[in-house]
Coordinates of C-alpha atoms and ligand atoms in Angstrom, one line a residue:
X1 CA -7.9 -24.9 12.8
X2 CA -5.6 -23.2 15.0
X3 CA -6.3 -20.7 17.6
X4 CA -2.7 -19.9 18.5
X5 CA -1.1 -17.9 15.4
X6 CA 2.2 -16.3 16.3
X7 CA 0.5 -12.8 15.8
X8 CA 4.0 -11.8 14.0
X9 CA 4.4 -10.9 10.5
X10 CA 5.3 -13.8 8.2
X11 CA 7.1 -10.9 6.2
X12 CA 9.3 -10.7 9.3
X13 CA 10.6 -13.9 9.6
X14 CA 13.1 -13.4 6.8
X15 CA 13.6 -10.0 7.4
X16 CA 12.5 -8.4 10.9
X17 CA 12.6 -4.5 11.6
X18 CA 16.0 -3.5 12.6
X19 CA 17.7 -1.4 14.8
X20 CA 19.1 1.9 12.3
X21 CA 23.7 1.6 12.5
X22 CA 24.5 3.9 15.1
X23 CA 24.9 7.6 14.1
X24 CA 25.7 10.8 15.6
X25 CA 22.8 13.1 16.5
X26 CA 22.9 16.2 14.7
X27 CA 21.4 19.5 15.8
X28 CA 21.0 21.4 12.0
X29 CA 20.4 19.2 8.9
X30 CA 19.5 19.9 5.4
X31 CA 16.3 18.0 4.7
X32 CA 14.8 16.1 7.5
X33 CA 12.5 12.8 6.8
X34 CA 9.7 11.9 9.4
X35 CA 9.1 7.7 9.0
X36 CA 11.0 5.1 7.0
X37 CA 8.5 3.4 5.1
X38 CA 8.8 3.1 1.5
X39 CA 7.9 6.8 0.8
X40 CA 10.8 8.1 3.2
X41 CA 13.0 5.6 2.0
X42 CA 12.3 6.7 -1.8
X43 CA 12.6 10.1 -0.9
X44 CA 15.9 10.2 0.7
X45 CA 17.9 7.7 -1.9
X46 CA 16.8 10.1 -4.4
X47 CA 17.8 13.4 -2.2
X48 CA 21.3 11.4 -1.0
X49 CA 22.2 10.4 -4.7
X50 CA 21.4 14.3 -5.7
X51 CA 24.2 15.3 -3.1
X52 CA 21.9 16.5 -0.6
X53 CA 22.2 15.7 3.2
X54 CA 19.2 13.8 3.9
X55 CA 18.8 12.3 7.9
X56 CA 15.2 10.0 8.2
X57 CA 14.0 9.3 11.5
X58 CA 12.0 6.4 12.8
X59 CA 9.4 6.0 15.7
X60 CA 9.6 2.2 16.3
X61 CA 12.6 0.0 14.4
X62 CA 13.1 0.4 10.7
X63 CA 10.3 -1.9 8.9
X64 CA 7.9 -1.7 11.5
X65 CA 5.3 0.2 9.4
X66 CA 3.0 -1.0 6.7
X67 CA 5.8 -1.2 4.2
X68 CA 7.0 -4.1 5.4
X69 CA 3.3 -5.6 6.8
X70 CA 1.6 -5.9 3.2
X71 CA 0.5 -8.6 0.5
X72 CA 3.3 -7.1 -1.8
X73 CA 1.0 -6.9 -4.7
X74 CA 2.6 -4.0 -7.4
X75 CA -1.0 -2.9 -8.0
X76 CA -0.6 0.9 -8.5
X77 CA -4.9 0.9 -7.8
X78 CA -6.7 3.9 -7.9
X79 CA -9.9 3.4 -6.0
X80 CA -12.0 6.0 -8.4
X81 CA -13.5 4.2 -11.5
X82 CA -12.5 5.9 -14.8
X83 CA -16.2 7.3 -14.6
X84 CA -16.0 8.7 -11.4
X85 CA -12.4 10.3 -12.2
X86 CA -13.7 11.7 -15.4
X87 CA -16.8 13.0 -13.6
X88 CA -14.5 14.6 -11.0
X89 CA -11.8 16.2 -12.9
X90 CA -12.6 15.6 -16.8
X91 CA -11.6 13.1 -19.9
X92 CA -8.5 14.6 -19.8
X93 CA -7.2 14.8 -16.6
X94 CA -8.9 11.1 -15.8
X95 CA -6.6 9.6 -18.4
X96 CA -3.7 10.9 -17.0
X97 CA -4.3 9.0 -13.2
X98 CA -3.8 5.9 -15.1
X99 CA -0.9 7.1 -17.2
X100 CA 0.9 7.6 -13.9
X101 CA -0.1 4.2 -12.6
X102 CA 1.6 2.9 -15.4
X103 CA 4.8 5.0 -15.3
X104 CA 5.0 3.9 -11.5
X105 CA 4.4 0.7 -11.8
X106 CA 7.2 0.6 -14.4
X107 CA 9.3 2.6 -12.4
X108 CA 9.4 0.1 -10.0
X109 CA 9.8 -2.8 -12.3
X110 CA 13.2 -1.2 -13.5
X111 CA 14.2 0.3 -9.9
X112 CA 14.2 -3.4 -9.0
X113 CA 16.1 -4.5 -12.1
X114 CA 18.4 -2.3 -12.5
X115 CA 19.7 -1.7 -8.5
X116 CA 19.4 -5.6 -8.5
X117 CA 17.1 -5.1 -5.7
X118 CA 16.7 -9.1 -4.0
X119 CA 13.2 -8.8 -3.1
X120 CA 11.7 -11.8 -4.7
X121 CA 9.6 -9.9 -7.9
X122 CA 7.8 -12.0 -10.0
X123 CA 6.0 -10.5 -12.7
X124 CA 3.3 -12.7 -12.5
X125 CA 0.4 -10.5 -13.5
X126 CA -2.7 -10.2 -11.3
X127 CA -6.1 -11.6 -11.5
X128 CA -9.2 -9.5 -10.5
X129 CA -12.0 -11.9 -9.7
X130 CA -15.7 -10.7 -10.8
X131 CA -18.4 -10.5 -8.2
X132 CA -21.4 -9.5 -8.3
X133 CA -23.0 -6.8 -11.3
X134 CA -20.6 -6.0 -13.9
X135 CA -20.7 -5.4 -18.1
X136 CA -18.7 -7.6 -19.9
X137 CA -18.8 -5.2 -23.0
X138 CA -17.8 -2.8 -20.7
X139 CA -14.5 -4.6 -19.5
X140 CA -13.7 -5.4 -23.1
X141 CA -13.6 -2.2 -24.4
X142 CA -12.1 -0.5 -21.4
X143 CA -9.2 -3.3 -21.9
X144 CA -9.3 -2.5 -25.7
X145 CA -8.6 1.1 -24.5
X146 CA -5.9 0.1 -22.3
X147 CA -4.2 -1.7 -24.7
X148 CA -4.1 0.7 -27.7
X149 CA -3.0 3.5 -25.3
X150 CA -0.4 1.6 -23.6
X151 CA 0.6 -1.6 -25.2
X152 CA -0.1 -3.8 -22.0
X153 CA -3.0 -6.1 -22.8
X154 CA -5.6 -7.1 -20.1
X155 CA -7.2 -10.2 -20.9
X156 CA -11.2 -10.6 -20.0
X157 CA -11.1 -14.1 -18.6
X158 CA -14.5 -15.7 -19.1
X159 CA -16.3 -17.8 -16.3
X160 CA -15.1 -21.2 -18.1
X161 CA -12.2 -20.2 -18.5
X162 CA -11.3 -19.3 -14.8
X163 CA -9.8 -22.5 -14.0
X164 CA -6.9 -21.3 -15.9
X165 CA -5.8 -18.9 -12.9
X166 CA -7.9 -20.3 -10.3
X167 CA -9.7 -23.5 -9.0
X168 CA -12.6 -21.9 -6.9
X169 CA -15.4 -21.3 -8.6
X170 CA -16.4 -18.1 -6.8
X171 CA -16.0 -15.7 -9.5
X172 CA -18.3 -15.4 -12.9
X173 CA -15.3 -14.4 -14.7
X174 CA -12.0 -12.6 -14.5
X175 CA -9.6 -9.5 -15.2
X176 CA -5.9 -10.2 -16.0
X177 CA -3.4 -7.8 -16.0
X178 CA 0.1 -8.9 -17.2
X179 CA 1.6 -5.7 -15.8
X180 CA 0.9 -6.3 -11.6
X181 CA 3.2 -8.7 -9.8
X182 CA 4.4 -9.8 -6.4
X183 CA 7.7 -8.4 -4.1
X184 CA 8.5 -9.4 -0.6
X185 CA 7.6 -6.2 1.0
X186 CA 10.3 -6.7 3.7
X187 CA 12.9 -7.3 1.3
X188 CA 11.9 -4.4 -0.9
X189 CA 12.1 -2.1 2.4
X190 CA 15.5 -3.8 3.9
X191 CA 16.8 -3.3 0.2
X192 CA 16.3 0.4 -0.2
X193 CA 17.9 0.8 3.3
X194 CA 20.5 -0.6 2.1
X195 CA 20.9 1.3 -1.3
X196 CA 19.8 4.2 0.8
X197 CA 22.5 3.9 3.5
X198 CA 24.8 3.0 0.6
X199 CA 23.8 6.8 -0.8
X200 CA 25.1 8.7 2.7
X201 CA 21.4 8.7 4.2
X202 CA 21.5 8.7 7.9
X203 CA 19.0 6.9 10.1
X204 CA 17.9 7.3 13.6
X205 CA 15.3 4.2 14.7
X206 CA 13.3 4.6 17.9
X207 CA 13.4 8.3 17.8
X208 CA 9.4 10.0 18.0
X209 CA 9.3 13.2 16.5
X210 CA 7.0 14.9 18.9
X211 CA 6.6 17.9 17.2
X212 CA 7.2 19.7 14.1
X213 CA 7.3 23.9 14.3
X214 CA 8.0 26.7 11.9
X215 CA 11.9 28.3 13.1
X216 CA 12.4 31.9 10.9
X217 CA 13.3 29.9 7.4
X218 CA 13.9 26.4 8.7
X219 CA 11.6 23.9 10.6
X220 CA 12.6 22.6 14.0
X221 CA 11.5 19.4 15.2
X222 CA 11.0 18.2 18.8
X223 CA 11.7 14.8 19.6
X224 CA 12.1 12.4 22.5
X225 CA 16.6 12.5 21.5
X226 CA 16.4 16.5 21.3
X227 CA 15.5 19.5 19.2
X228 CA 17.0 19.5 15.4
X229 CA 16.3 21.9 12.8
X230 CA 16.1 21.0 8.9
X231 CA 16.1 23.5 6.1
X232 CA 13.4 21.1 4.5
X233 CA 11.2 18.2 5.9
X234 CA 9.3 16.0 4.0
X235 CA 6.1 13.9 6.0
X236 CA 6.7 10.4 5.4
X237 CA 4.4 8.9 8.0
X238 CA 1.3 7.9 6.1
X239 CA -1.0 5.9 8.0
X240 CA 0.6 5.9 11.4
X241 CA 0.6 9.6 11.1
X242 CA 0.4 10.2 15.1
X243 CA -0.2 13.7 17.4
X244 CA 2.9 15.1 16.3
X245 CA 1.1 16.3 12.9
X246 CA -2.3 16.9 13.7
X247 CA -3.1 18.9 10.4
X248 CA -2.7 15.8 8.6
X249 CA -3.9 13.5 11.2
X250 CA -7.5 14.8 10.3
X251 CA -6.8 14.6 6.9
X252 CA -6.2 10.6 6.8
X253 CA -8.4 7.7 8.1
X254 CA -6.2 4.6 9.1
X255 CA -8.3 1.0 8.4
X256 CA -7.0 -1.6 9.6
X257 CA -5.8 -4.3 6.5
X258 CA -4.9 -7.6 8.2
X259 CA -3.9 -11.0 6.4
X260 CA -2.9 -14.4 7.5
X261 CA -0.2 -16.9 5.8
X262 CA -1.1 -20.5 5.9
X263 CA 1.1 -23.6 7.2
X264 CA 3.3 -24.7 4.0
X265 CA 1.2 -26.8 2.0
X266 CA 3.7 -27.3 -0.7
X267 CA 4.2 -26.1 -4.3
X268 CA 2.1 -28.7 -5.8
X269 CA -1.4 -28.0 -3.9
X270 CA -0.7 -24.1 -4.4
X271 CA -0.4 -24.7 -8.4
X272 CA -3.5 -27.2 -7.8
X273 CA -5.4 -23.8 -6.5
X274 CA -3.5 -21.2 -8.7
X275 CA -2.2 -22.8 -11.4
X276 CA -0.5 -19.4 -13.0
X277 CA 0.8 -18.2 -9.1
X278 CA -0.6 -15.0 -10.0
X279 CA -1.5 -12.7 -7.9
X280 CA -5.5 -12.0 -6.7
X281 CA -7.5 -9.7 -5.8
X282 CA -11.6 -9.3 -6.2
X283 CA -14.3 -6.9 -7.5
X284 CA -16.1 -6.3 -4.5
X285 CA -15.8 -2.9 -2.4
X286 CA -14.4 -5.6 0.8
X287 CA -12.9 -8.2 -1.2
X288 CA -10.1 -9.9 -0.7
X289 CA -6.8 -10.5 -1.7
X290 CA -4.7 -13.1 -2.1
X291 CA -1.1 -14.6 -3.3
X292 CA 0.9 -17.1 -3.4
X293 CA 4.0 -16.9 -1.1
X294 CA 7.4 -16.2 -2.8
X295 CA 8.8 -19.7 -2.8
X296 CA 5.2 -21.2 -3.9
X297 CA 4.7 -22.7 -0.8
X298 CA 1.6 -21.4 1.0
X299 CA -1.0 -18.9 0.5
X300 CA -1.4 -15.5 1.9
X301 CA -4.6 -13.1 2.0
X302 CA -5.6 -10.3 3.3
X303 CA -8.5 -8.2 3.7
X304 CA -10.3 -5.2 5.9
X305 CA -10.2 -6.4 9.8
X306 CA -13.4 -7.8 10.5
X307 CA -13.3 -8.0 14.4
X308 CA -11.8 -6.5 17.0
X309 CA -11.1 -9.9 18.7
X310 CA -7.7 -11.2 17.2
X311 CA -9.2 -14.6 17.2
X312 CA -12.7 -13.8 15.3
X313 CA -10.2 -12.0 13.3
X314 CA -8.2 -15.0 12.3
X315 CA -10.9 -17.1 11.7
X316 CA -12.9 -15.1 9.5
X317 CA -9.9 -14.6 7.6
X318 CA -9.7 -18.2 7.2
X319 CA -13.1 -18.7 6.4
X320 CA -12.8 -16.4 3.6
X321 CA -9.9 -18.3 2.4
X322 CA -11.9 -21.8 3.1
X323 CA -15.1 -20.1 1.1
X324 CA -12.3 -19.4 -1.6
X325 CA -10.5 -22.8 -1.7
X326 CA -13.1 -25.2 0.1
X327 CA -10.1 -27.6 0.1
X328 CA -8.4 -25.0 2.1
X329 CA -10.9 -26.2 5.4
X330 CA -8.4 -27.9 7.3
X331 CA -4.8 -26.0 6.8
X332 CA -3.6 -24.3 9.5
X333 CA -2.4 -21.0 9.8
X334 CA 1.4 -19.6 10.5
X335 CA 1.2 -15.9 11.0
X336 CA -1.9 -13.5 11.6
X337 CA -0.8 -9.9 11.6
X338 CA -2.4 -6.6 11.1
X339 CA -1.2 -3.3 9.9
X340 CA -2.7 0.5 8.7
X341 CA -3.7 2.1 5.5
X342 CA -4.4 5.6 5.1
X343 CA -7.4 6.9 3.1
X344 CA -7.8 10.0 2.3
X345 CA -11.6 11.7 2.4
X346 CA -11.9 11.2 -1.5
X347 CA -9.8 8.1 -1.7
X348 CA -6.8 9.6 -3.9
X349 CA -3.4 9.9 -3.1
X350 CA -1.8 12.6 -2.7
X351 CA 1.1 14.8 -3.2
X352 CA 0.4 18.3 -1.1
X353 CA 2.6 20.9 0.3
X354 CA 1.4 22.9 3.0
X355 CA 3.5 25.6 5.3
X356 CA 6.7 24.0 3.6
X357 CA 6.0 20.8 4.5
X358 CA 5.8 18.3 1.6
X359 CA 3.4 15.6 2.3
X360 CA 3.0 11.9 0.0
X361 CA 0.4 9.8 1.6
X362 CA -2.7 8.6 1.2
X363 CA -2.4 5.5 -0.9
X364 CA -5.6 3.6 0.1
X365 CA -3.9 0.2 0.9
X366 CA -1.9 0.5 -2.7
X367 CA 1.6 2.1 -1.4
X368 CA 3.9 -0.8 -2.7
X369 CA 3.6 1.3 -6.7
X370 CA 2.3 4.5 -4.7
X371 CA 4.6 5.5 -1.6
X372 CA 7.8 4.9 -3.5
X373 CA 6.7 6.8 -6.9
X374 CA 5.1 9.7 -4.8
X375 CA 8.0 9.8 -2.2
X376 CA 10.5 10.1 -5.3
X377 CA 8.5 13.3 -6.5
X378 CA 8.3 14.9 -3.1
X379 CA 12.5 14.7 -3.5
X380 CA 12.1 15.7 -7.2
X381 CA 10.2 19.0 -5.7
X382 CA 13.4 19.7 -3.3
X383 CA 15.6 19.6 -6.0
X384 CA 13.9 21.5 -8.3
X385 CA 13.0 18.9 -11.2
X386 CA 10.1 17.4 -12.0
X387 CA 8.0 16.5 -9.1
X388 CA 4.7 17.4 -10.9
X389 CA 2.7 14.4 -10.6
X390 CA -1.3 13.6 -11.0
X391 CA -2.2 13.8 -7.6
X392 CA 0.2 17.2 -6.8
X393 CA -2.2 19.8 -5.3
X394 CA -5.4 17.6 -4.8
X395 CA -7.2 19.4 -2.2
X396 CA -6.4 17.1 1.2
X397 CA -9.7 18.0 3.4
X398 CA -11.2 16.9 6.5
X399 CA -14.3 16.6 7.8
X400 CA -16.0 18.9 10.8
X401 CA -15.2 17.5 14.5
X402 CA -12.5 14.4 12.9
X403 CA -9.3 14.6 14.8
X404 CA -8.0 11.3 13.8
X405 CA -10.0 8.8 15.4
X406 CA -12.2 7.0 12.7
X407 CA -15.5 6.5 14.7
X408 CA -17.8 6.0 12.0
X409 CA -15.6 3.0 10.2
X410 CA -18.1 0.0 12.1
X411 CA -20.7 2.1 9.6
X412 CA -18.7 2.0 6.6
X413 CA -18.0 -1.1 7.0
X414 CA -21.7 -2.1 6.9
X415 CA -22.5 0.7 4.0
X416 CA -20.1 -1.4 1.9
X417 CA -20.9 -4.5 2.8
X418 CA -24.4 -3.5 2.1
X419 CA -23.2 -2.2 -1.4
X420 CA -21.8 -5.6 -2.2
X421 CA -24.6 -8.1 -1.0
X422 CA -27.1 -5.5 -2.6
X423 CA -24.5 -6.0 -6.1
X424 CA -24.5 -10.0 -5.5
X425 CA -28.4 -10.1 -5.5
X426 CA -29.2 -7.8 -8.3
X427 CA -26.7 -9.5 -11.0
Ligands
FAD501 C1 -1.9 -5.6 5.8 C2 -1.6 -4.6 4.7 C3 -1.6 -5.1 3.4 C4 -1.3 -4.2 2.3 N1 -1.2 -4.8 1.0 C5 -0.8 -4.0 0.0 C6 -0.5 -4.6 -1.3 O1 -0.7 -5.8 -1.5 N2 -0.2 -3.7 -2.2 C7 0.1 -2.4 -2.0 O2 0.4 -1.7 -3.0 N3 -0.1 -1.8 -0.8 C8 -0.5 -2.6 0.2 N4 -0.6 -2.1 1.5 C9 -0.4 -0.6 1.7 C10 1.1 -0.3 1.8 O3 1.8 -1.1 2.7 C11 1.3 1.2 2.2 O4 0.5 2.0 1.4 C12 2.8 1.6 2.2 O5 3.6 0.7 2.8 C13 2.9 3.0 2.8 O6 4.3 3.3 2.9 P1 4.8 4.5 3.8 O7 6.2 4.6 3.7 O8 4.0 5.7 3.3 O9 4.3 4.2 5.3 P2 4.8 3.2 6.4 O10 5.6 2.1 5.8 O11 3.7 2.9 7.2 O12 5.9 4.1 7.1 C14 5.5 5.2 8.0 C15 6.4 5.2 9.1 O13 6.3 6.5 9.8 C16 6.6 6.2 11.2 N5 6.1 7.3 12.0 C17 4.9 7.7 12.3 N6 4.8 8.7 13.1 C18 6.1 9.1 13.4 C19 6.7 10.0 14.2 N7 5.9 10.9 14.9 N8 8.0 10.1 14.3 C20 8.8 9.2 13.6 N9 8.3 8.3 12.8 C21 6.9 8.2 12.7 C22 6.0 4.9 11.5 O14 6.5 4.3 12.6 C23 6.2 4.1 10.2 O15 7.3 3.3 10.2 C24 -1.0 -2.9 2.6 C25 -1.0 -2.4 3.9 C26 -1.3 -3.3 4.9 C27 -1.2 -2.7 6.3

């Protein structure tokens, strides 16, 4: 095993962050986007295309955030259970949390198709491996459910039947879902640029907004080019939500997600391990996840970071691939990188306005469906149309004496890993 990864995205090496095409500065603009990630990206092109004046700036390059950092699995998760939803807001209001996932997920599907969006999508459904306690009648009728209401079949993959997707034999069965896929989150990102520079959107890289004040009717935002003022500013920054917003910086808790791509190992031992290429992800509260890369040639996973030390990092990252695929023991791996999601208190997204400012984020490591559907309503809200969605209005709390700084995740961590060995042992 190695112990000198390029600590560089593997994402990147197709497609690194760029530099935004040089643009004048402008002092007073219409509707002002903080971060270009997928959810500022989404917003805009939808604002641009409406004929509005729309101008996104960037702290670092464009496609230095999560968007471009993740396993690029379409999953459109919501971390509640359907119990815990109903429990929280009612049978009625539950169901509609995954009518939206499935309207997102859609909307991406045909976003892609029908702007031609090259960013390697394959359709390949997703396989949840089972760990630990769970009801089989409970999975079947849930998937019965599923089906009838929205004509996408899960299929309940029995233990013997596992070697189908997969060759480990960690998992005591298996949840398919035809409907989840694989992008190459870099592509995706570089893409929307594209469409939304295409649409008149104007993008400043490099430029930290420092501040963000209240100016009569308008906002005005310090930053380290100047002061501008926007009649409208949407809060695109999500996980790397910094100082300059501290309302909502004790709103989210950034975890650090990290994943590692493996040497090429070629497209025969990938469909030796997953013979469908579909995408993976587990049952447990810390599981993993895991892909195949877009040309079929290596294997990528990710998970929670585990250590603080890069290379305890790595290596348990490829020990959980090597417990996965025991076969996996002696490859070598290309690219180590890290990156943050944003969790909410209650672990919903969410679509809130406070003092004028709209705010999408949230997404608990599932933006790829999330930032872009939620990013297009906050536009949709601008314009006056229908940006109504599930999670508008969720109450976005904190927590007494939480500034931003997520102290108490070492904890957490060990309540949920806790919670799953305590799962493993009592099945
Ligand atoms: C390792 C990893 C794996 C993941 N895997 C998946 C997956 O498989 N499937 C899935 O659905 N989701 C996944 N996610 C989550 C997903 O990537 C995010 O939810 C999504 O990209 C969020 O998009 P965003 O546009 O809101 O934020 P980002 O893409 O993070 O963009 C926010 C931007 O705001 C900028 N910014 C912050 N502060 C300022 C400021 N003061 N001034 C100017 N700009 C600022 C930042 O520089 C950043 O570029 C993963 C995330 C990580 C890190």
């Amino acid at each position: 095993m190695n112990s000198d990864t390029q600590s560089i995205c593997y994402w990147w090496q197709e497609r690194p962050p760029t530099s935004a095409p040089p643009a004048a500065w402008q002092d007073h603009v219409e509707i002002m986007i903080v971060g270009c990630g997928f959810t500022g990206l989404s917003a805009a092109l939808t604002l641009a295309r409406a004929g509005k004046r729309v101008v996104i700036l960037e702290r670092g390059l464009i496609g230095e955030g999560a968007s471009t950092r993740n396993g690029g699995i379409t999953s459109g998760n919501i971390r509640l259970s359907s119990d815990q939803l109903k429990r929280r807001f009612g049978t009625e209001k539950a169901q509609k949390f995954s009518d939206e996932a499935v309207l997102a997920r859609e909307d991406l599907a045909r976003f892609i198709a029908d702007e031609k969006v090259q960013c390697d999508f394959q359709p390949v459904g997703r396989v949840v491996g089972l760990m630990g306690q769970f009801s089989v009648d409970r999975i079947k009728r849930d998937s019965a459910t599923f089906q009838a209401r929205y004509d996408i079949e899960p299929v309940f993959v029995e233990k013997n039947k596992m070697a189908e997707y997969t060759s480990s034999s960690l998992y005591d069965g298996g949840i398919f879902r035809p409907d989840i896929g694989g992008i190459h989150p870099a592509k995706l990102l570089h893409e929307m640029k594209r469409l939304a520079l295409e649409a008149g959107v104007i993008l400043f890289s490099e430029t930290n907004v420092l501040e963000i004040k209240r100016a009569h009717s308008d906002f005005l935002l310090l930053t380290n080019r100047g002061q501008v003022k926007a009649q409208h500013v949407i809060s695109a920054t999500n996980a790397y939500t910094d100082k300059a917003q501290p309302w909502l910086r004790r709103r989210l808790v950034p975890v650090i997600s990290e994943m590692i791509a493996t040497e090429k190992i070629g497209r025969n031992r990938v469909q030796s391990l997953m013979p469908k290429l579909t995408m993976f992800g587990e049952s447990k509260q810390l599981g993993y996840y895991y892909r195949p890369s877009p040309d079929g040639e290596r294997i990528l996973l990710g998970g929670r970071r585990s250590h603080n030390d890069h290379n305890r990092a790595r290596r348990h990252l490829q020990g959980a691939l090597a417990t996965i695929f025991p076969t996996l023991d002696d490859v070598s791996v290309d690219a180590h990188w890290q990156g943050f999601v944003a969790f909410p208190f209650d672990q919903l997204p969410k679509l809130v306005v406070r003092d004028g400012i709209i705010y999408p984020t949230g997404f608990c490591g599932s933006g790829t469906v999330w930032a872009r559907w939620l990013g297009q309503k906050a536009a949709l809200m601008i314009l006056g149309k229908d940006g109504e969605s599930v999670f508008s209005n969720l109450p976005l709390r904190t927590i007494p004496f939480y500034t931003g700084n997520p102290w108490f995740m070492p904890l957490a961590m060990h309540y949920y890993k806790l919670r799953d060995r305590l799962s493993a042992s009592t099945k």
